[in-house]
């Protein structure tokens, strides 16, 4: 990648749309989990607005800054599994204690990132298992989108048909055309949801962190594990699957540092995007991987606007019906899902069994000890691989590096 490449020269509508879509789908779906976590914590409207502001500004600044610096599409998102975890765990603590736990979890993630420990661990997980992990995260979004046809056949059908027609005749703009047609059909059928923008122009509200052992054990520890295993690991794997060589120390370290800085304003955790990032990293964003970083700039700008204008834009995102969001997500994720599946099943029988185990556990949605299926899928797949291929770690890593050089 040429670090001096011009943004204007590399600009493309398809990449801008891909970045916008990555943020749109985050606001139209997982955002509701953040709002539910805020409700469970008993936050005021101002505190909730500050939470939304901190997450959006953190995503935007990190996404734009890191995409420009690295010239790869860095999509930053809030920890959706982390927000789901907080719904059940925040009730027994004050918000100051929760903020203290957010801060500790982010600092721990920054330390693990900057030292390279996280990248070191990730390098020792078999490539097909990591690809299976990614496929297990993405595939359910493609599969469940079929349910949109039952409740909104015109909207879902128009999006899917236009997308595949676009893949045949104007591949580069297939997702853009599907987005335009989907929104138009949603408007024609009168399917936009009525949502009141109650968080308009909300700004930061500082909360002094409080540190208690109970909050650190109940909130900080599981939040750290979930964010690293369910978000940062798939995020790095996704970048590698598209041919990039991400600096895990830089990306995880900087994003986690920003998360720590924003924790007193309500940020429970920002990290590398996984599901939404797949939309911006695939070939539908641009056939030339060196120009897809524009999607990172577009996604980051969308987050900055949403954070700055609060409920006005957020309400607009949330007014889009779930059927439209599901169908758009499915067609936008097809390319990345196909790449992950090919990578997962491309090895021998040993890696195949390990990858299939990881894929199955990840898709199961199982939650144990407040930790989601992505973590357990990674553990299960790695365990099967170790059982079937008991060579020392160093030998396997050196073999993988040798294969990479040959390729």
Short mmCIF file of C-alpha atoms in Angstrom, two decimals:
data_model
loop_
_atom_site.label_atom_id
_atom_site.label_comp_id
_atom_site.label_asym_id
_atom_site.label_seq_id
_atom_site.Cartn_x
_atom_site.Cartn_y
_atom_site.Cartn_z
CA UNK A 1 0.00 0.00 0.00
CA UNK A 2 1.37 3.44 -0.93
CA UNK A 3 1.17 5.67 2.18
CA UNK A 4 1.27 8.75 -0.05
CA UNK A 5 -1.71 7.79 -2.14
CA UNK A 6 -4.18 10.61 -2.63
CA UNK A 7 -7.58 10.38 -0.99
CA UNK A 8 -9.15 12.22 -3.92
CA UNK A 9 -7.52 9.86 -6.41
CA UNK A 10 -8.63 6.80 -4.44
CA UNK A 11 -12.16 8.08 -3.84
CA UNK A 12 -14.99 5.86 -5.06
CA UNK A 13 -18.75 5.88 -4.52
CA UNK A 14 -18.79 2.13 -3.85
CA UNK A 15 -16.32 2.48 -0.96
CA UNK A 16 -18.21 5.46 0.48
CA UNK A 17 -21.44 3.48 0.40
CA UNK A 18 -19.77 0.45 1.99
CA UNK A 19 -18.50 2.58 4.88
CA UNK A 20 -21.87 4.25 5.31
CA UNK A 21 -23.60 0.86 5.32
CA UNK A 22 -21.24 -0.46 7.99
CA UNK A 23 -22.29 2.39 10.31
CA UNK A 24 -25.94 2.27 9.26
CA UNK A 25 -26.31 -1.40 10.16
CA UNK A 26 -24.60 -0.82 13.50
CA UNK A 27 -27.06 1.95 14.37
CA UNK A 28 -30.13 0.19 12.99
CA UNK A 29 -29.51 -3.05 14.91
CA UNK A 30 -26.86 -3.44 17.64
CA UNK A 31 -27.43 0.16 18.76
CA UNK A 32 -30.66 -0.94 20.40
CA UNK A 33 -28.64 -3.24 22.69
CA UNK A 34 -26.63 -0.22 23.87
CA UNK A 35 -29.84 1.66 24.64
CA UNK A 36 -31.19 -1.33 26.54
CA UNK A 37 -27.97 -1.57 28.56
CA UNK A 38 -28.29 2.13 29.43
CA UNK A 39 -31.88 1.56 30.53
CA UNK A 40 -30.83 -1.40 32.68
CA UNK A 41 -28.27 0.83 34.40
CA UNK A 42 -30.97 3.40 35.19
CA UNK A 43 -29.18 6.22 33.36
CA UNK A 44 -30.69 9.64 32.82
CA UNK A 45 -31.35 10.93 29.33
CA UNK A 46 -28.22 13.11 29.49
CA UNK A 47 -26.06 10.19 30.64
CA UNK A 48 -27.47 8.00 27.87
CA UNK A 49 -26.79 10.74 25.33
CA UNK A 50 -23.23 10.98 26.62
CA UNK A 51 -22.81 7.20 26.20
CA UNK A 52 -23.98 7.45 22.58
CA UNK A 53 -21.71 10.47 22.00
CA UNK A 54 -18.64 8.72 23.43
CA UNK A 55 -19.14 5.55 21.38
CA UNK A 56 -19.82 7.44 18.14
CA UNK A 57 -16.95 9.92 18.51
CA UNK A 58 -14.54 7.14 19.47
CA UNK A 59 -15.54 5.05 16.46
CA UNK A 60 -15.30 8.02 14.13
CA UNK A 61 -11.97 9.45 15.25
CA UNK A 62 -10.23 6.05 15.40
CA UNK A 63 -11.71 4.88 12.10
CA UNK A 64 -10.68 8.01 10.20
CA UNK A 65 -7.27 8.39 11.85
CA UNK A 66 -6.19 4.76 11.54
CA UNK A 67 -7.55 4.37 7.99
CA UNK A 68 -5.60 7.42 6.85
CA UNK A 69 -2.42 6.35 8.65
CA UNK A 70 -2.41 2.70 7.58
CA UNK A 71 -4.23 3.03 4.23
CA UNK A 72 -6.33 -0.01 5.09
CA UNK A 73 -10.07 0.11 5.83
CA UNK A 74 -10.16 0.22 9.63
CA UNK A 75 -13.75 -0.07 10.83
CA UNK A 76 -14.19 0.61 14.53
CA UNK A 77 -17.37 -0.35 16.37
CA UNK A 78 -18.68 -0.55 19.87
CA UNK A 79 -18.65 -3.91 21.59
CA UNK A 80 -22.13 -5.31 20.89
CA UNK A 81 -21.48 -8.53 22.90
CA UNK A 82 -20.17 -6.29 25.65
CA UNK A 83 -23.36 -4.22 25.63
CA UNK A 84 -25.45 -7.40 25.78
CA UNK A 85 -23.36 -8.55 28.73
CA UNK A 86 -23.99 -5.23 30.52
CA UNK A 87 -27.77 -5.59 30.30
CA UNK A 88 -27.57 -8.39 32.84
CA UNK A 89 -24.64 -7.15 34.93
CA UNK A 90 -25.12 -3.39 35.43
CA UNK A 91 -28.20 -3.54 37.63
CA UNK A 92 -26.38 -4.13 40.91
CA UNK A 93 -23.78 -1.36 40.51
CA UNK A 94 -23.69 2.41 40.41
CA UNK A 95 -22.79 4.00 37.10
CA UNK A 96 -19.54 5.28 38.62
CA UNK A 97 -18.56 1.69 39.44
CA UNK A 98 -19.50 0.63 35.90
CA UNK A 99 -17.38 3.44 34.45
CA UNK A 100 -14.45 2.28 36.59
CA UNK A 101 -14.87 -1.22 35.19
CA UNK A 102 -15.09 0.16 31.62
CA UNK A 103 -11.81 2.00 32.21
CA UNK A 104 -9.99 -1.04 33.60
CA UNK A 105 -11.20 -3.29 30.75
CA UNK A 106 -10.02 -0.78 28.13
CA UNK A 107 -6.62 -0.27 29.79
CA UNK A 108 -6.13 -4.05 29.96
CA UNK A 109 -6.99 -4.34 26.26
CA UNK A 110 -4.52 -1.54 25.45
CA UNK A 111 -1.74 -3.27 27.39
CA UNK A 112 -2.37 -6.62 25.68
CA UNK A 113 -2.48 -4.83 22.33
CA UNK A 114 0.63 -2.65 22.65
CA UNK A 115 2.80 -5.45 24.01
CA UNK A 116 1.93 -7.71 21.08
CA UNK A 117 0.64 -10.48 23.34
CA UNK A 118 -2.69 -10.53 21.55
CA UNK A 119 -1.10 -10.82 18.11
CA UNK A 120 1.26 -13.50 19.45
CA UNK A 121 -1.67 -15.61 20.62
CA UNK A 122 -3.57 -15.06 17.39
CA UNK A 123 -0.58 -16.19 15.31
CA UNK A 124 -0.71 -19.54 17.08
CA UNK A 125 -4.30 -20.30 16.16
CA UNK A 126 -4.58 -22.28 12.88
CA UNK A 127 -5.60 -20.14 9.93
CA UNK A 128 -8.60 -22.30 8.93
CA UNK A 129 -9.92 -22.12 12.51
CA UNK A 130 -9.74 -18.32 12.43
CA UNK A 131 -11.52 -18.29 9.08
CA UNK A 132 -14.17 -20.63 10.49
CA UNK A 133 -14.60 -18.27 13.43
CA UNK A 134 -15.24 -15.42 11.02
CA UNK A 135 -17.61 -17.52 8.90
CA UNK A 136 -19.52 -18.58 12.03
CA UNK A 137 -20.03 -14.93 12.96
CA UNK A 138 -21.10 -13.78 9.48
CA UNK A 139 -23.11 -16.73 8.16
CA UNK A 140 -26.07 -16.40 10.59
CA UNK A 141 -26.71 -12.88 9.28
CA UNK A 142 -26.94 -14.25 5.76
CA UNK A 143 -29.13 -17.20 6.77
CA UNK A 144 -31.58 -15.34 9.02
CA UNK A 145 -32.19 -12.69 6.36
CA UNK A 146 -34.38 -15.25 4.60
CA UNK A 147 -36.99 -14.56 7.27
CA UNK A 148 -37.39 -11.06 5.86
CA UNK A 149 -39.16 -12.52 2.85
CA UNK A 150 -42.00 -13.77 5.05
CA UNK A 151 -42.74 -10.41 6.69
CA UNK A 152 -41.69 -8.02 3.90
CA UNK A 153 -41.43 -9.89 0.58
CA UNK A 154 -41.46 -6.78 -1.62
CA UNK A 155 -38.68 -5.02 0.28
CA UNK A 156 -36.43 -8.04 0.82
CA UNK A 157 -37.12 -9.44 -2.64
CA UNK A 158 -36.30 -6.18 -4.40
CA UNK A 159 -33.01 -5.82 -2.50
CA UNK A 160 -31.86 -9.37 -3.25
CA UNK A 161 -32.94 -9.41 -6.91
CA UNK A 162 -31.40 -6.02 -7.67
CA UNK A 163 -28.17 -7.05 -5.92
CA UNK A 164 -27.70 -10.20 -8.02
CA UNK A 165 -28.69 -8.41 -11.22
CA UNK A 166 -26.10 -5.81 -10.28
CA UNK A 167 -23.46 -8.52 -9.68
CA UNK A 168 -24.13 -9.68 -13.23
CA UNK A 169 -24.11 -6.33 -15.05
CA UNK A 170 -22.55 -3.64 -12.81
CA UNK A 171 -20.66 -5.51 -10.10
CA UNK A 172 -19.01 -2.48 -8.51
CA UNK A 173 -22.31 -0.76 -7.76
CA UNK A 174 -24.43 -3.79 -6.86
CA UNK A 175 -24.64 -2.95 -3.13
CA UNK A 176 -25.28 0.75 -3.81
CA UNK A 177 -28.11 -0.06 -6.20
CA UNK A 178 -29.61 -2.55 -3.74
CA UNK A 179 -29.47 0.12 -1.01
CA UNK A 180 -31.21 2.74 -3.16
CA UNK A 181 -33.89 0.32 -4.36
CA UNK A 182 -34.42 -1.00 -0.84
CA UNK A 183 -34.94 2.47 0.63
CA UNK A 184 -37.22 3.42 -2.25
CA UNK A 185 -39.33 0.29 -1.81
CA UNK A 186 -39.48 0.88 1.95
CA UNK A 187 -40.81 4.39 1.28
CA UNK A 188 -43.30 3.25 -1.38
CA UNK A 189 -44.75 0.61 0.93
CA UNK A 190 -44.89 3.06 3.87
CA UNK A 191 -42.75 0.78 6.02
CA UNK A 192 -40.50 3.32 7.75
CA UNK A 193 -40.90 3.10 11.52
CA UNK A 194 -41.91 6.14 13.56
CA UNK A 195 -39.07 6.99 15.95
CA UNK A 196 -38.78 10.12 18.11
CA UNK A 197 -35.30 11.70 18.26
CA UNK A 198 -35.07 12.03 22.03
CA UNK A 199 -31.27 12.33 22.16
CA UNK A 200 -30.86 15.34 19.86
CA UNK A 201 -27.54 17.18 20.20
CA UNK A 202 -26.56 15.34 23.35
CA UNK A 203 -23.01 16.04 24.55
CA UNK A 204 -20.47 14.52 26.93
CA UNK A 205 -21.24 14.10 30.63
CA UNK A 206 -18.24 13.25 32.83
CA UNK A 207 -18.64 10.55 35.50
CA UNK A 208 -15.85 10.07 38.03
CA UNK A 209 -14.80 6.39 37.95
CA UNK A 210 -15.14 4.32 41.10
CA UNK A 211 -13.25 1.05 41.52
CA UNK A 212 -14.67 -1.87 43.49
CA UNK A 213 -13.54 -5.53 43.42
CA UNK A 214 -17.08 -6.73 42.71
CA UNK A 215 -17.45 -4.49 39.64
CA UNK A 216 -14.02 -5.44 38.34
CA UNK A 217 -14.83 -9.14 38.56
CA UNK A 218 -18.44 -8.91 37.38
CA UNK A 219 -18.04 -6.27 34.66
CA UNK A 220 -14.41 -5.51 33.73
CA UNK A 221 -13.11 -9.09 33.38
CA UNK A 222 -15.92 -10.52 31.22
CA UNK A 223 -16.08 -7.28 29.20
CA UNK A 224 -12.35 -7.53 28.44
CA UNK A 225 -12.62 -11.19 27.41
CA UNK A 226 -15.71 -10.64 25.26
CA UNK A 227 -14.26 -7.61 23.47
CA UNK A 228 -10.94 -9.29 22.69
CA UNK A 229 -12.31 -12.71 21.71
CA UNK A 230 -15.58 -11.72 20.03
CA UNK A 231 -14.55 -8.46 18.34
CA UNK A 232 -10.81 -7.81 18.05
CA UNK A 233 -9.87 -11.38 17.10
CA UNK A 234 -12.43 -11.66 14.27
CA UNK A 235 -11.63 -8.07 13.25
CA UNK A 236 -7.93 -8.85 12.74
CA UNK A 237 -8.80 -12.16 11.08
CA UNK A 238 -11.10 -10.36 8.66
CA UNK A 239 -8.37 -7.89 7.68
CA UNK A 240 -5.94 -10.75 7.08
CA UNK A 241 -8.50 -12.71 5.07
CA UNK A 242 -8.73 -9.81 2.61
CA UNK A 243 -4.98 -9.72 2.06
CA UNK A 244 -4.03 -6.95 4.49
CA UNK A 245 -1.20 -7.13 7.02
CA UNK A 246 -2.64 -5.24 10.00
CA UNK A 247 -0.33 -4.04 12.78
CA UNK A 248 -2.17 -5.60 15.72
CA UNK A 249 -0.17 -3.59 18.26
CA UNK A 250 -1.11 -0.31 16.62
CA UNK A 251 -4.77 -1.06 15.93
CA UNK A 252 -5.74 -2.78 19.19
CA UNK A 253 -3.54 -0.49 21.27
CA UNK A 254 -4.76 2.82 19.83
CA UNK A 255 -8.44 1.86 19.76
CA UNK A 256 -8.33 0.55 23.33
CA UNK A 257 -6.53 3.71 24.48
CA UNK A 258 -9.28 5.85 22.94
CA UNK A 259 -11.83 3.62 24.66
CA UNK A 260 -10.11 4.23 28.00
CA UNK A 261 -10.06 8.01 27.45
CA UNK A 262 -13.78 8.01 26.66
CA UNK A 263 -14.77 5.62 29.47
CA UNK A 264 -15.60 8.44 31.96
CA UNK A 265 -18.14 9.71 29.43
CA UNK A 266 -19.91 6.34 29.23
CA UNK A 267 -17.95 4.42 26.59
CA UNK A 268 -18.18 0.77 27.62
CA UNK A 269 -15.78 -0.30 24.91
CA UNK A 270 -14.86 0.29 21.28
CA UNK A 271 -12.87 -2.20 19.24
CA UNK A 272 -12.21 -3.45 15.74
CA UNK A 273 -15.43 -4.13 13.91
CA UNK A 274 -16.18 -7.67 12.78
CA UNK A 275 -19.63 -8.06 11.24
CA UNK A 276 -20.01 -4.46 10.09
CA UNK A 277 -16.37 -4.31 8.98
CA UNK A 278 -16.93 -7.19 6.58
CA UNK A 279 -19.18 -4.91 4.54
CA UNK A 280 -16.38 -2.37 4.06
CA UNK A 281 -13.53 -4.83 3.53
CA UNK A 282 -14.99 -7.03 0.80
CA UNK A 283 -14.65 -6.67 -2.98
CA UNK A 284 -18.02 -4.91 -3.18
CA UNK A 285 -16.37 -1.88 -1.54
CA UNK A 286 -13.78 -1.78 -4.33
CA UNK A 287 -12.01 -4.38 -6.45
CA UNK A 288 -8.68 -2.74 -5.60
CA UNK A 289 -7.91 -3.49 -1.97
CA UNK A 290 -5.53 -0.51 -1.80
CA UNK A 291 -8.48 1.85 -2.29
CA UNK A 292 -10.90 0.33 0.22
CA UNK A 293 -9.56 2.50 3.04
CA UNK A 294 -11.97 5.14 1.76
CA UNK A 295 -14.70 2.97 3.32
CA UNK A 296 -12.98 3.43 6.69
CA UNK A 297 -13.06 7.20 6.21
CA UNK A 298 -16.72 7.12 5.17
CA UNK A 299 -17.75 4.94 8.12
CA UNK A 300 -15.79 7.12 10.53
CA UNK A 301 -17.38 10.30 9.18
CA UNK A 302 -20.83 8.76 9.55
CA UNK A 303 -20.11 8.01 13.20
CA UNK A 304 -18.83 11.55 13.80
CA UNK A 305 -22.01 13.03 12.32
CA UNK A 306 -24.18 10.70 14.38
CA UNK A 307 -22.28 11.60 17.53
CA UNK A 308 -22.41 15.32 16.82
CA UNK A 309 -26.09 15.48 15.95
CA UNK A 310 -27.22 12.79 18.34
CA UNK A 311 -30.78 11.65 18.07
CA UNK A 312 -31.57 13.35 14.75
CA UNK A 313 -29.41 10.96 12.71
CA UNK A 314 -29.74 8.03 15.11
CA UNK A 315 -33.53 8.22 14.89
CA UNK A 316 -33.22 8.26 11.10
CA UNK A 317 -31.16 5.08 11.18
CA UNK A 318 -33.58 3.41 13.57
CA UNK A 319 -36.59 4.30 11.41
CA UNK A 320 -35.43 1.83 8.76
CA UNK A 321 -37.39 -1.41 9.30
CA UNK A 322 -35.53 -4.53 10.38
CA UNK A 323 -36.41 -6.36 7.15
CA UNK A 324 -34.56 -3.75 5.08
CA UNK A 325 -31.56 -3.85 7.40
CA UNK A 326 -31.43 -7.67 7.40
CA UNK A 327 -31.62 -7.96 3.62
CA UNK A 328 -29.02 -5.23 3.07
CA UNK A 329 -26.68 -6.80 5.61
CA UNK A 330 -27.05 -10.21 3.97
CA UNK A 331 -26.18 -9.10 0.44
CA UNK A 332 -23.36 -6.86 1.68
CA UNK A 333 -21.82 -9.72 3.69
CA UNK A 334 -22.01 -12.41 1.00
CA UNK A 335 -18.54 -11.76 -0.41
CA UNK A 336 -16.75 -11.81 2.93
CA UNK A 337 -18.70 -14.86 4.08
CA UNK A 338 -17.73 -16.76 0.94
CA UNK A 339 -14.06 -15.86 1.42
CA UNK A 340 -14.15 -17.03 5.05
CA UNK A 341 -15.84 -20.34 4.15
CA UNK A 342 -13.25 -21.03 1.45
CA UNK A 343 -10.44 -20.32 3.88
CA UNK A 344 -11.99 -22.49 6.58
CA UNK A 345 -12.42 -25.55 4.42
CA UNK A 346 -9.32 -25.27 2.27
CA UNK A 347 -6.95 -27.40 4.38
CA UNK A 348 -6.57 -31.11 5.05
CA UNK A 349 -8.91 -33.29 7.10
CA UNK A 350 -7.32 -32.27 10.42
CA UNK A 351 -7.81 -28.57 9.86
CA UNK A 352 -11.18 -29.31 8.28
CA UNK A 353 -12.50 -31.04 11.40
CA UNK A 354 -11.13 -28.26 13.62
CA UNK A 355 -12.62 -25.55 11.39
CA UNK A 356 -16.01 -27.28 11.25
CA UNK A 357 -16.02 -27.58 15.04
CA UNK A 358 -15.23 -23.88 15.41
CA UNK A 359 -17.90 -22.97 12.85
CA UNK A 360 -20.56 -25.09 14.55
CA UNK A 361 -19.90 -23.81 18.07
CA UNK A 362 -19.70 -20.19 16.91
CA UNK A 363 -22.99 -20.44 15.02
CA UNK A 364 -24.70 -22.11 17.99
CA UNK A 365 -24.86 -18.85 19.92
CA UNK A 366 -23.96 -20.63 23.17
CA UNK A 367 -23.12 -18.37 26.14
CA UNK A 368 -21.16 -19.80 29.07
CA UNK A 369 -19.98 -17.78 32.08
CA UNK A 370 -21.21 -14.60 30.35
CA UNK A 371 -18.83 -15.21 27.43
CA UNK A 372 -20.26 -15.59 23.93
CA UNK A 373 -20.05 -18.29 21.29
CA UNK A 374 -17.17 -16.75 19.31
CA UNK A 375 -14.76 -17.31 22.20
CA UNK A 376 -15.91 -20.88 22.79
CA UNK A 377 -15.82 -21.64 19.07
CA UNK A 378 -12.21 -20.48 18.96
CA UNK A 379 -11.33 -22.60 22.00
CA UNK A 380 -13.16 -25.69 20.68
CA UNK A 381 -11.64 -25.46 17.19
CA UNK A 382 -8.13 -24.95 18.55
CA UNK A 383 -8.55 -27.86 20.96
CA UNK A 384 -9.60 -30.22 18.17
CA UNK A 385 -6.69 -29.08 16.04
CA UNK A 386 -4.22 -29.64 18.89
CA UNK A 387 -5.63 -33.13 19.45
CA UNK A 388 -5.36 -34.09 15.78
CA UNK A 389 -2.04 -32.34 15.17
CA UNK A 390 0.06 -32.61 18.36
CA UNK A 391 3.23 -31.03 16.92
CA UNK A 392 4.78 -28.22 18.97
CA UNK A 393 3.39 -24.73 18.46
CA UNK A 394 6.67 -23.49 16.98
CA UNK A 395 6.69 -26.11 14.23
CA UNK A 396 3.14 -25.27 13.20
CA UNK A 397 3.78 -21.53 13.18
CA UNK A 398 6.96 -21.93 11.12
CA UNK A 399 5.11 -24.17 8.65
CA UNK A 400 2.34 -21.57 8.28
CA UNK A 401 4.91 -18.83 7.67
CA UNK A 402 6.66 -21.01 5.10
CA UNK A 403 3.37 -21.67 3.30
CA UNK A 404 2.66 -17.93 3.27
CA UNK A 405 6.05 -17.22 1.67
CA UNK A 406 5.42 -19.84 -1.01
CA UNK A 407 2.03 -18.29 -1.79
#
